[in-house]
Short mmCIF file of C-alpha atoms in Angstrom, two decimals:
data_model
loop_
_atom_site.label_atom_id
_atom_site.label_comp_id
_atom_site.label_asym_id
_atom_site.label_seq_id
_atom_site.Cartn_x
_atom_site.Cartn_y
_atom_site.Cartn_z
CA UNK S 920 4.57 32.46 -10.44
CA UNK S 921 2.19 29.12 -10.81
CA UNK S 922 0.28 28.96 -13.72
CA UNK S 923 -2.82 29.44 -11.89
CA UNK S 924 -5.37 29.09 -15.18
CA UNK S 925 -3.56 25.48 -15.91
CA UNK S 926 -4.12 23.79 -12.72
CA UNK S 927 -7.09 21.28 -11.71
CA UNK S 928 -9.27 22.66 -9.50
CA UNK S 929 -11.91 21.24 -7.66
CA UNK S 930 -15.74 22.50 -6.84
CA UNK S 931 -16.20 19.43 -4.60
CA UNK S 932 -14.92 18.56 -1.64
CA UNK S 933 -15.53 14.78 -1.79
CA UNK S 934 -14.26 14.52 -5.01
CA UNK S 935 -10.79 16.35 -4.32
CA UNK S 936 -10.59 14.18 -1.22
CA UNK S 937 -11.21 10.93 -3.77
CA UNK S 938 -8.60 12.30 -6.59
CA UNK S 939 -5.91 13.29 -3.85
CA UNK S 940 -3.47 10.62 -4.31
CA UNK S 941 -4.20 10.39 -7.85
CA UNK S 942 -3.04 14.49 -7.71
CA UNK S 943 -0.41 13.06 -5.51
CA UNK S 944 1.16 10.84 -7.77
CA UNK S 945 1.32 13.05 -10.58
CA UNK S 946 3.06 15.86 -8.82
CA UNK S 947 5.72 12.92 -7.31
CA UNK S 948 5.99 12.03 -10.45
CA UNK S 949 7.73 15.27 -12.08
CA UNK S 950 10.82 15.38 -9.61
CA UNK S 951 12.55 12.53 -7.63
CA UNK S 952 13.06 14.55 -4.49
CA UNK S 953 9.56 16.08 -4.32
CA UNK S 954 7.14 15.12 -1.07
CA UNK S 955 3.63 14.82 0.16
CA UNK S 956 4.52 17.86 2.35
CA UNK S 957 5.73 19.93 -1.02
CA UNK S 958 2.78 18.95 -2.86
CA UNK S 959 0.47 20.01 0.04
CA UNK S 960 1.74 23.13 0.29
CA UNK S 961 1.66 23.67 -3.61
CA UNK S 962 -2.18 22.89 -3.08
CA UNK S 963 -2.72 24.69 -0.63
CA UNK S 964 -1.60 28.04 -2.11
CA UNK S 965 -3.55 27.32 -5.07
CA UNK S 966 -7.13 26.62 -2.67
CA UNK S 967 -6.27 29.67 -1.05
CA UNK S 968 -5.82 31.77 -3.98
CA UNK S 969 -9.48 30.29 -5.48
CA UNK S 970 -10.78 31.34 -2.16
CA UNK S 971 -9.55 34.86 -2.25
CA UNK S 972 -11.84 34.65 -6.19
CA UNK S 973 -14.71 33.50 -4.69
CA UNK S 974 -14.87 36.09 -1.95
CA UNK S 975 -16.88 38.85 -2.94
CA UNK S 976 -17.18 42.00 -0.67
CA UNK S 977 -19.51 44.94 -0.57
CA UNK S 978 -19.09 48.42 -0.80
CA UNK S 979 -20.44 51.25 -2.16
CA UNK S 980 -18.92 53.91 -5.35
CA UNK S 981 -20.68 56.97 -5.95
CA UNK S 982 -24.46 55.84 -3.79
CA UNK S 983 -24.39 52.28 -5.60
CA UNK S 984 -23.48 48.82 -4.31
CA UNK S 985 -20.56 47.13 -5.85
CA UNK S 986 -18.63 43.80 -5.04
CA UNK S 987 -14.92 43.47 -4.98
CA UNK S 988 -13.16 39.91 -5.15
CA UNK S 989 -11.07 39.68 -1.99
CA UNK S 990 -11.56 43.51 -1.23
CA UNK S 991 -10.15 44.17 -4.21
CA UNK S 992 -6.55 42.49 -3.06
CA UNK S 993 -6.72 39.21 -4.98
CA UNK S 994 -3.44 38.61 -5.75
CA UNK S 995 -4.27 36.85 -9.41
CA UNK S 996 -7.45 36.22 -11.39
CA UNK S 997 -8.48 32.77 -11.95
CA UNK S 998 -10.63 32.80 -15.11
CA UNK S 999 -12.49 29.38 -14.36
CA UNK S 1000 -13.95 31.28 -11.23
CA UNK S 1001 -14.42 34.43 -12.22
CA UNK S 1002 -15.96 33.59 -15.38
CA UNK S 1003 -18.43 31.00 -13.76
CA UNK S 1004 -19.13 34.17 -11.26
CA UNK S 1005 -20.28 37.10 -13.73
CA UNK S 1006 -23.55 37.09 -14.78
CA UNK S 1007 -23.91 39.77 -16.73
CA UNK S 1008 -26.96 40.77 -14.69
CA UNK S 1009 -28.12 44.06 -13.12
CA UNK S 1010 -28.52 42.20 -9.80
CA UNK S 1011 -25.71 41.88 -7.22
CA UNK S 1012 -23.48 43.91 -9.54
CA UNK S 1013 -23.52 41.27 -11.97
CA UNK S 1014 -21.84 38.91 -9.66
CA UNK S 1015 -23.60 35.26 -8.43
CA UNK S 1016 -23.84 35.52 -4.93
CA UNK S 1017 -24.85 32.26 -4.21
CA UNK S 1018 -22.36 30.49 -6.05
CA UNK S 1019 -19.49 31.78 -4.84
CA UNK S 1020 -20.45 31.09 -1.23
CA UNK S 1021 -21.11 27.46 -2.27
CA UNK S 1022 -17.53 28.02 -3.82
CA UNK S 1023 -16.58 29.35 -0.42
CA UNK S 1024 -17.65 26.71 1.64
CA UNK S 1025 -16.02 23.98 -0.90
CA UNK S 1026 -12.32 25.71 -0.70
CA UNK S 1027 -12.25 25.82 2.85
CA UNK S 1028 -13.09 22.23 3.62
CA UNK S 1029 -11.09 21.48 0.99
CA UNK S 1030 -8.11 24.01 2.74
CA UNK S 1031 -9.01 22.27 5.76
CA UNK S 1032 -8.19 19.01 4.80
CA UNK S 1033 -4.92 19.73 3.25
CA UNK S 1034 -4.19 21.46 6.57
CA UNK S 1035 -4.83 18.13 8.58
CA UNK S 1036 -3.26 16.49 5.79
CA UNK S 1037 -0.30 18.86 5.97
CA UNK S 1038 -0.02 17.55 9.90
CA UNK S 1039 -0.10 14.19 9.39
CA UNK S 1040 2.49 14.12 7.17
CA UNK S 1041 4.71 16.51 9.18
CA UNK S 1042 3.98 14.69 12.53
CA UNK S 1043 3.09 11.20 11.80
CA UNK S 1044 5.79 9.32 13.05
CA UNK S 1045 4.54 11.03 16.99
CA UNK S 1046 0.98 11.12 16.07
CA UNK S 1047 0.78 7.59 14.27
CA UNK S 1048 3.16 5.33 15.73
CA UNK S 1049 5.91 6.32 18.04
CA UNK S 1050 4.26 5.51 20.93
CA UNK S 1051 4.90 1.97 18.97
CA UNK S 1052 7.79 2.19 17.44
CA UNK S 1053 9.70 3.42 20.61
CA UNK S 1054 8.91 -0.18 22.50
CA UNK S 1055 12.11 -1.16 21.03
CA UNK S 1056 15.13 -1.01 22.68
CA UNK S 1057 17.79 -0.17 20.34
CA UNK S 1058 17.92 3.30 18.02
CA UNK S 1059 18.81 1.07 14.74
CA UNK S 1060 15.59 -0.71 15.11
CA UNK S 1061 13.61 2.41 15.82
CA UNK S 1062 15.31 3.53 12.50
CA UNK S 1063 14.51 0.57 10.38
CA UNK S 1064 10.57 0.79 11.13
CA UNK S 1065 10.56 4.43 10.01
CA UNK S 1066 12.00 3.72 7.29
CA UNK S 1067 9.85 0.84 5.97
CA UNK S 1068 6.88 3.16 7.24
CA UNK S 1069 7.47 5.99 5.84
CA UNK S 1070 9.84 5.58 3.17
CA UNK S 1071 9.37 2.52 1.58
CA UNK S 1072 12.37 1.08 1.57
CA UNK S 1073 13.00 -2.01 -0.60
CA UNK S 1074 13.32 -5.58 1.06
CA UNK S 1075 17.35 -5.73 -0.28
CA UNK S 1076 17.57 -1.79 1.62
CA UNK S 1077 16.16 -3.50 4.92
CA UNK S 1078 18.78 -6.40 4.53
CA UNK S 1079 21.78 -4.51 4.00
CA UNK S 1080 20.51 -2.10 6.72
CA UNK S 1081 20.22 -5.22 8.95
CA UNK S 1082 23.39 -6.60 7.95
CA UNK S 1083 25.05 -3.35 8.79
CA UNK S 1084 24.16 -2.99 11.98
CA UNK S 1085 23.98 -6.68 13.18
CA UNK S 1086 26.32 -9.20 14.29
CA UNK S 1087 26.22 -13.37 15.04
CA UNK S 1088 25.57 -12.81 18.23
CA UNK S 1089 23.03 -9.74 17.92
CA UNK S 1090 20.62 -10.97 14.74
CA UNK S 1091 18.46 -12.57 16.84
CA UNK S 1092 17.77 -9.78 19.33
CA UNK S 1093 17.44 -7.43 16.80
CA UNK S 1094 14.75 -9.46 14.70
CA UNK S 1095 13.04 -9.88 18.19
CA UNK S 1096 12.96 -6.36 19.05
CA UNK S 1097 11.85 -5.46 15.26
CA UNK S 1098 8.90 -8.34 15.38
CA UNK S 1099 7.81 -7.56 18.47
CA UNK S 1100 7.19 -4.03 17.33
CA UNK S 1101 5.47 -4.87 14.09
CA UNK S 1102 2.75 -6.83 16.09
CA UNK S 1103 1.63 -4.37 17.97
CA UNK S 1104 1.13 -2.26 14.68
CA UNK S 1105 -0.43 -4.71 13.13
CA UNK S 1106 -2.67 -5.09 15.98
CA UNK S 1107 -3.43 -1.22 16.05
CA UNK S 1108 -4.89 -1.72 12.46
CA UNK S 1109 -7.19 -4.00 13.24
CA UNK S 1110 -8.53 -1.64 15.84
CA UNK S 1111 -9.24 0.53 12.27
CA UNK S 1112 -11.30 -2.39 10.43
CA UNK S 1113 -14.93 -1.98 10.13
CA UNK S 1114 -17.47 -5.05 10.85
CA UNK S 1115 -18.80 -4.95 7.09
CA UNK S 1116 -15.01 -5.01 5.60
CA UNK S 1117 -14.42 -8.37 8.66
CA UNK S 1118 -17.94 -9.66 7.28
CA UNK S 1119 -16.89 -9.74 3.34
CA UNK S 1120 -13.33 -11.28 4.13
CA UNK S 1121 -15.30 -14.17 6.46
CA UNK S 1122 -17.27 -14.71 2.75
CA UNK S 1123 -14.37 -14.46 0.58
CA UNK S 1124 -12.08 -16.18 2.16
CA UNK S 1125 -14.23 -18.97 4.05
CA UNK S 1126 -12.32 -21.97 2.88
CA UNK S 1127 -8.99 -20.62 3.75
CA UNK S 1128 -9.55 -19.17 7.19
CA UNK S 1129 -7.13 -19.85 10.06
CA UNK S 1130 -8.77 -20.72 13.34
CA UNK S 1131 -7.56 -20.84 16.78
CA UNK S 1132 -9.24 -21.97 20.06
CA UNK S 1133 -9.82 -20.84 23.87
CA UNK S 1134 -11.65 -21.95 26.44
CA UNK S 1135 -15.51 -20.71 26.58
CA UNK S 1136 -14.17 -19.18 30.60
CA UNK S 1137 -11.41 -17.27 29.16
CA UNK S 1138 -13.32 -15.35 26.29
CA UNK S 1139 -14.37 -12.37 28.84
CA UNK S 1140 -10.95 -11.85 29.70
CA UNK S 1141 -10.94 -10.37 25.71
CA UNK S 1142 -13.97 -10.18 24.78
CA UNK S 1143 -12.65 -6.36 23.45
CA UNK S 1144 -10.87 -8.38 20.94
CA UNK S 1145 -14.00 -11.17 19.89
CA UNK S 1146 -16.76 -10.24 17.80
CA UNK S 1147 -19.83 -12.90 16.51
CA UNK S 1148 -20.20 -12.31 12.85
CA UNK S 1149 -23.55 -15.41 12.88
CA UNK S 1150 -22.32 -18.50 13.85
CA UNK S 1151 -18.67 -17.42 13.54
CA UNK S 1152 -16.44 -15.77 16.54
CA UNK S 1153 -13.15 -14.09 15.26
CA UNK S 1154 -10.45 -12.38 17.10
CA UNK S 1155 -7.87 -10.75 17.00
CA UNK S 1156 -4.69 -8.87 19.47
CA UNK S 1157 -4.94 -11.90 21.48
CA UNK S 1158 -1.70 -14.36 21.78
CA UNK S 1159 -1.41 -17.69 23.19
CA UNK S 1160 -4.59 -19.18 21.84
CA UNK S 1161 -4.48 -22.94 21.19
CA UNK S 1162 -3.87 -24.04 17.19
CA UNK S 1163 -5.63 -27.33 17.62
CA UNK S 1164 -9.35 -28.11 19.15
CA UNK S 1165 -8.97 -29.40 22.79
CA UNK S 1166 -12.33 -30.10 24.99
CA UNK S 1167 -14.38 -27.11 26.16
CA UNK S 1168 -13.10 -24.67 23.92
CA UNK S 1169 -14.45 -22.30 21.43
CA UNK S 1170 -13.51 -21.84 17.85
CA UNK S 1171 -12.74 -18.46 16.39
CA UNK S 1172 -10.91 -17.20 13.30
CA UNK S 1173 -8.26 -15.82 14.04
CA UNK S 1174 -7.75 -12.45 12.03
CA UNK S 1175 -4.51 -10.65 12.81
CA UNK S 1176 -2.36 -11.97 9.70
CA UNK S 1177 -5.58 -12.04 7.70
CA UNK S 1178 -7.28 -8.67 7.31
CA UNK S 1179 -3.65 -7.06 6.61
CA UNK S 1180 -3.38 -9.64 3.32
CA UNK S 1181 -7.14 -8.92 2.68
CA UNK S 1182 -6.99 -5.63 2.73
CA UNK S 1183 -5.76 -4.23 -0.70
CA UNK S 1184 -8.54 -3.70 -3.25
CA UNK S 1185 -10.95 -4.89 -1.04
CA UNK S 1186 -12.35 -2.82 1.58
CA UNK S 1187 -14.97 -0.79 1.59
CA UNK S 1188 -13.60 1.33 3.93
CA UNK S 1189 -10.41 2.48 3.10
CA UNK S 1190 -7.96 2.73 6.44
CA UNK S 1191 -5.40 5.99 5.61
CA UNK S 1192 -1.93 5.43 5.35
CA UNK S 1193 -2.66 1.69 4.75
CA UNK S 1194 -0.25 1.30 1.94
CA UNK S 1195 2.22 1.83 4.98
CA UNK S 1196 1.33 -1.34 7.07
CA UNK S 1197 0.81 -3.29 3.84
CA UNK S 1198 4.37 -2.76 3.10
CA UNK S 1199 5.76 -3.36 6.60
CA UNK S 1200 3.50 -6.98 6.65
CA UNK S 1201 5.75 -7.91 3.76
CA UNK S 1202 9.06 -6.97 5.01
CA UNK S 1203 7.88 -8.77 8.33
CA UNK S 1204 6.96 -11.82 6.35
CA UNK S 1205 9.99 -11.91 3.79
CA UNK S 1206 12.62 -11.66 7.21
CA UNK S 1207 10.60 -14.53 8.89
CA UNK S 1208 10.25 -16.47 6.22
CA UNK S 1209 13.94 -16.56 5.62
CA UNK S 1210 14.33 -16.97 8.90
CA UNK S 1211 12.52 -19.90 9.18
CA UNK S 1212 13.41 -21.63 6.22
CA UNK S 1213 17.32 -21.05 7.73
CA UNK S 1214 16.52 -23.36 10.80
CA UNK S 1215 14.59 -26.03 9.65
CA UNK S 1216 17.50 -26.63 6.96
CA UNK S 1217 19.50 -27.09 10.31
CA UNK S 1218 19.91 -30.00 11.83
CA UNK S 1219 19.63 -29.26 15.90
CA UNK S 1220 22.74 -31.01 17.21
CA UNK S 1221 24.96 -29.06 14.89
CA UNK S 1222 23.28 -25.97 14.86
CA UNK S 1223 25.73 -23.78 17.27
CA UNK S 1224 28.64 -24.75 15.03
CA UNK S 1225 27.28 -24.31 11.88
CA UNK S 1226 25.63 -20.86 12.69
CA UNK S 1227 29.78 -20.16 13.95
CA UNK S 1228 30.47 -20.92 10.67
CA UNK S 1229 27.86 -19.06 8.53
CA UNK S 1230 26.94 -15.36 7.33
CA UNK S 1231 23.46 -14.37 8.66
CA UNK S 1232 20.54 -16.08 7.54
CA UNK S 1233 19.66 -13.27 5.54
CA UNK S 1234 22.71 -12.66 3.24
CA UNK S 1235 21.77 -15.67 1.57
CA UNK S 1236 18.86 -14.87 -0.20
CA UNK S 1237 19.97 -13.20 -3.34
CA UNK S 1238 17.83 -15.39 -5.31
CA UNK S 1239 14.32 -14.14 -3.74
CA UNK S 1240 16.00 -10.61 -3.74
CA UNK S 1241 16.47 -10.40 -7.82
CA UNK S 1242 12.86 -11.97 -8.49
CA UNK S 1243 11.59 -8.96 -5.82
CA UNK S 1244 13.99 -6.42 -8.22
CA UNK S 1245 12.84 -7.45 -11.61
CA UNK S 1246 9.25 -7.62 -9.96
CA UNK S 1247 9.22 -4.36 -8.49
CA UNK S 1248 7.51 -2.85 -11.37
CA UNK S 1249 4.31 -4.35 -11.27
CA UNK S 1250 4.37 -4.49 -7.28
CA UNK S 1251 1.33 -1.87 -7.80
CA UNK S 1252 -1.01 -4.06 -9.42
CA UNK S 1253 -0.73 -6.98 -7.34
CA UNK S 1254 -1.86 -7.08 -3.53
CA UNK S 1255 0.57 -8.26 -1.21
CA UNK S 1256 -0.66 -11.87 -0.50
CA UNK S 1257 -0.72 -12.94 -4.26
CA UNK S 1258 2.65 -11.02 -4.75
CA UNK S 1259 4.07 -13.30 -1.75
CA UNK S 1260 2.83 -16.51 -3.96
CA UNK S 1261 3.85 -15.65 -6.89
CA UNK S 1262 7.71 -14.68 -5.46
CA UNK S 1263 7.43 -17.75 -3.69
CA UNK S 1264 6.51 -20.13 -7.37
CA UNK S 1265 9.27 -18.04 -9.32
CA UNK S 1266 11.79 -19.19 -6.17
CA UNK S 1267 11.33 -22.80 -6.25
CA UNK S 1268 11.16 -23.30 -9.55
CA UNK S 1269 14.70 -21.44 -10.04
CA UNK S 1270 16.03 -23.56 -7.38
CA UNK S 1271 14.30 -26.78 -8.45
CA UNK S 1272 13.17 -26.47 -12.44
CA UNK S 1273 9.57 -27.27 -11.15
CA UNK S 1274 6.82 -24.53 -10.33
CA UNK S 1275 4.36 -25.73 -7.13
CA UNK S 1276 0.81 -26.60 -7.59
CA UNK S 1277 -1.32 -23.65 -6.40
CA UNK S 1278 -5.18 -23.94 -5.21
CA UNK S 1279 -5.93 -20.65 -6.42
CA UNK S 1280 -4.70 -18.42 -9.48
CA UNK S 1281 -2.51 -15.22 -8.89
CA UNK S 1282 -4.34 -12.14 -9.27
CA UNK S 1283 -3.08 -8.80 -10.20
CA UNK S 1284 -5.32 -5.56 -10.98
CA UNK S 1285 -6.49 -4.15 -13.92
CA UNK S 1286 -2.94 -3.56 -16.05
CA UNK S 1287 -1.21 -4.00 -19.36
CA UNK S 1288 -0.58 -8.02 -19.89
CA UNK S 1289 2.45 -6.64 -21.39
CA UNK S 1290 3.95 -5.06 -18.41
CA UNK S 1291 3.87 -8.44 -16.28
CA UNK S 1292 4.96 -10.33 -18.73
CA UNK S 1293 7.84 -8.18 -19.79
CA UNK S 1294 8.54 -8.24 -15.90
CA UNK S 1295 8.57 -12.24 -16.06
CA UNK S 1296 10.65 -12.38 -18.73
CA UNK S 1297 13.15 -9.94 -17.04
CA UNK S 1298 13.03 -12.28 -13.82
CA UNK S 1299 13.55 -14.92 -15.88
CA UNK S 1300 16.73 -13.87 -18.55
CA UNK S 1301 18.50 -12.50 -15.21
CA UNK S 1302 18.24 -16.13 -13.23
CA UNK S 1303 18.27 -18.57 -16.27
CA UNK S 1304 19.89 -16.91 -18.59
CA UNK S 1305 18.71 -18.81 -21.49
CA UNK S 1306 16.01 -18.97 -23.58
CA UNK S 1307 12.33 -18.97 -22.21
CA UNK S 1308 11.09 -22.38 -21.76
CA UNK S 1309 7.69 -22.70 -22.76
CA UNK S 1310 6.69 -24.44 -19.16
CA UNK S 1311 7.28 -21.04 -17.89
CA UNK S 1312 4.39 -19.59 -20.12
CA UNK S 1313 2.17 -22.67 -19.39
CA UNK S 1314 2.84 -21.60 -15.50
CA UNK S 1315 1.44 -18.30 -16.33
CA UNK S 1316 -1.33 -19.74 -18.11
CA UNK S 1317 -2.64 -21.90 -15.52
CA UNK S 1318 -1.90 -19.60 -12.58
CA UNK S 1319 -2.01 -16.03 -13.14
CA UNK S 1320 -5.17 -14.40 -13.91
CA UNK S 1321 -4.18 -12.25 -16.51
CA UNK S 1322 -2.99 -14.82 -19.12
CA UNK S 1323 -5.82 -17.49 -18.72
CA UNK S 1324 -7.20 -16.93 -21.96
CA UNK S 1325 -3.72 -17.02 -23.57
CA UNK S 1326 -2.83 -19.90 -26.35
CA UNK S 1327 0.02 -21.89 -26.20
CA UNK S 1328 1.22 -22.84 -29.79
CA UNK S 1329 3.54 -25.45 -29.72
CA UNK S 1330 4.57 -25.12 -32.96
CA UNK S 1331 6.83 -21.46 -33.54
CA UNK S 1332 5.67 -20.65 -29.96
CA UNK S 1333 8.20 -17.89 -29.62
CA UNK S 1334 6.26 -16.15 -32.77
CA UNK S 1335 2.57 -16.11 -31.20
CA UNK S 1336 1.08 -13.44 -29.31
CA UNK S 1337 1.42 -14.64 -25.96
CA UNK S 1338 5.04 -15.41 -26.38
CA UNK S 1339 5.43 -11.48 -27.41
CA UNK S 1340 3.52 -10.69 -24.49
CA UNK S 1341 6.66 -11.42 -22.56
CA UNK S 1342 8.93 -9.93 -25.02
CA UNK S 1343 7.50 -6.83 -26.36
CA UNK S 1344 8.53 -4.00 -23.84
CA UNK S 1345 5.13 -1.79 -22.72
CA UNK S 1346 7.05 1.13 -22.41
CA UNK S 1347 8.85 1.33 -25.85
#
């Protein structure tokens, strides 16, 4: 039997719903093949029990009135409830009647919400997204989106899977099919975003907004899609909209690719199950961008032969793969567009020796200096090989928020305390 006495229990429904995935994690965290679905029901057998304590009935022994918890069948006393419920009194049989049906109400919503909870989990590839995820045409890409959905798969899982169950002649279809797919997703989201959450990113973000155009006559045929924020139109769900200014046309910021990136941290409204979009905008990104940087490197007239030639596009990105790896640690801190810039420096400069200039700094969340920079380092020793080179500290220095402040000492660098930063490990 559960150790009732030891468990957390709530007396508020609001703040069980704000510690769930905090209670989550921790219950993940105690067995690798443990679930939401396992946890849920572990919580819900615990809510029910502490309703069950806080149910009091009447009857009567010998002419008096008495109260029984649960009719007398509670299957285990919880002291932090009963306790909170005797008062010692001659009223109500010594028993606080109007705490334990404030009690009452706060274990049923609670039960409730583990309940919908409970069916979300259980259903949500019909409830959320099938309806989605079924406009493809093949089972293996179907597949592939559950399982960067709902399991999280790593970026080298989703290559291998891809280079399983592709060929030469089939890559491109499948990558079709699996973009395709992933837009209208990320299109669904945006359906989720409130105006206040759109207003702060227009602020944040208004000297790196991407725009697009349409003619003022066309703007009714999606106006669903455009919303005036002041001066400024944005939309979103809408393909086919001009990239450069042409005469009679309207400018609007375009916001499919940019609300996903915004997102993390961010919004005052958190969107549920986020965390699973977030991570199927990176795969979608990574794939492309490999993609992309595959063709341009191509020169067009010899393109058919050398593609006859070649593996996929894909199986040659080791490189970003092993930064991703070694990165994967801190991948919680960081929100997915400064984790795309920050793979992206680490990647040319262990092609090239030289790290880009970047307009803005790298930000991660609140977390132990120690823990990214033991991740650098580990990216680093597993590429180069060799001892840290200093510009790789002044990289951090200048770009990533968390080391600003940190000294380079030229002389016996590798004995100051940014160069143990990188080399003391957090969890030792």
């Amino acid at each position: 039997m559960s150790d009732y006495n030891s468990r957390d229990i709530f007396f508020s429904s609001k703040e069980y719903r704000s510690k769930y995935n905090t209670l989550l994690n921790s219950f993940l965290s105690k067995h690798e093949d443990f679930d939401e679905i396992n946890f849920i029901e572990n919580e819900l057998d615990l809510y029910d029990l502490c309703l069950e304590n806080a149910t009091l009935t009447l009857y009567t022994f010998k002419g008096e009135y008495k109260y029984a918890i649960n009719f007398g069948n509670c299957r285990f006393i919880i002291s932090k409830i009963y306790d909170s419920l005797v008062t010692f009194k001659k009223e109500n049989d010594g028993w606080d009647l109007e705490l334990a049906l404030k009690y009452q109400v706060t274990f049923k919503k609670i039960i409730d919400f583990l309940k919908e909870r409970k069916e979300l989990v259980s259903n949500i590839n019909s409830k959320k997204y099938n309806n989605l995820i079924s406009t493809a045409k093949t089972p293996e890409v179907r597949k592939l989106l559950n399982d960067i959905l709902y399991k999280n798969i790593t970026i080298i899982n989703v290559i291998n899977y891809i280079n399983d169950n592709t060929n030469k002649k089939t890559y491109d279809l499948f990558l079709k099919e699996f973009n395709s797919c992933c837009q209208f997703i990320f299109n669904e989201f945006m359906f989720k975003v409130k105006d206040d959450d759109i207003k702060k990113a227009l602020e944040i973000l208004e000297n790196n907004l991407e725009y697009v155009y349409a003619y003022e006559g066309d703007l009714e045929n999606f106006s669903v899609f455009v919303k005036d924020f002041g001066s400024i139109k944005t939309v979103y769900n809408v393909s086919g909209l001009f990239k450069e200014k042409k005469e009679n046309t309207v400018r609007l910021v375009y916001l499919n690719n940019m609300m996903i990136d915004y997102y993390d941290g961010f919004f005052a409204n958190p969107i549920e199950n986020f965390e699973n979009i977030s991570n199927l905008k990176y795969v979608y990104n990574h794939l492309n961008g490999i993609e992309r940087k595959h063709n341009s490197s191509i020169d067009e007239e010899t393109q058919d032969k050398t593609e006859s030639n070649n593996s996929l596009p894909i199986e040659n990105d080791y490189l970003k793969s092993s930064i991703e790896d070694y990165l994967e640690t801190v991948t919680e801190f960081i929100d997915t567009a400064n984790y795309g810039i920050l793979v992206d420096a680490l990647y040319l400069y262990f092609t090239t020796s030289k790290f880009p200039k970047l307009d803005k700094k790298i930000i991660f969340k609140r977390v132990n200096k120690k823990k990214v920079g033991w991740a650098l380092k580990e990216v680093y020793k597993n590429n180069k090989q060799d001892n840290l080179d200093i510009e790789y500290f002044r990289f951090a220095q200048e770009n990533i928020n968390l080391f600003e402040k940190e000294i380079i000492e030229n002389d016996n660098f590798n004995k100051s305390k940014f160069y143990k930063l990188f080399t003391t490990n957090p969890d030792k």
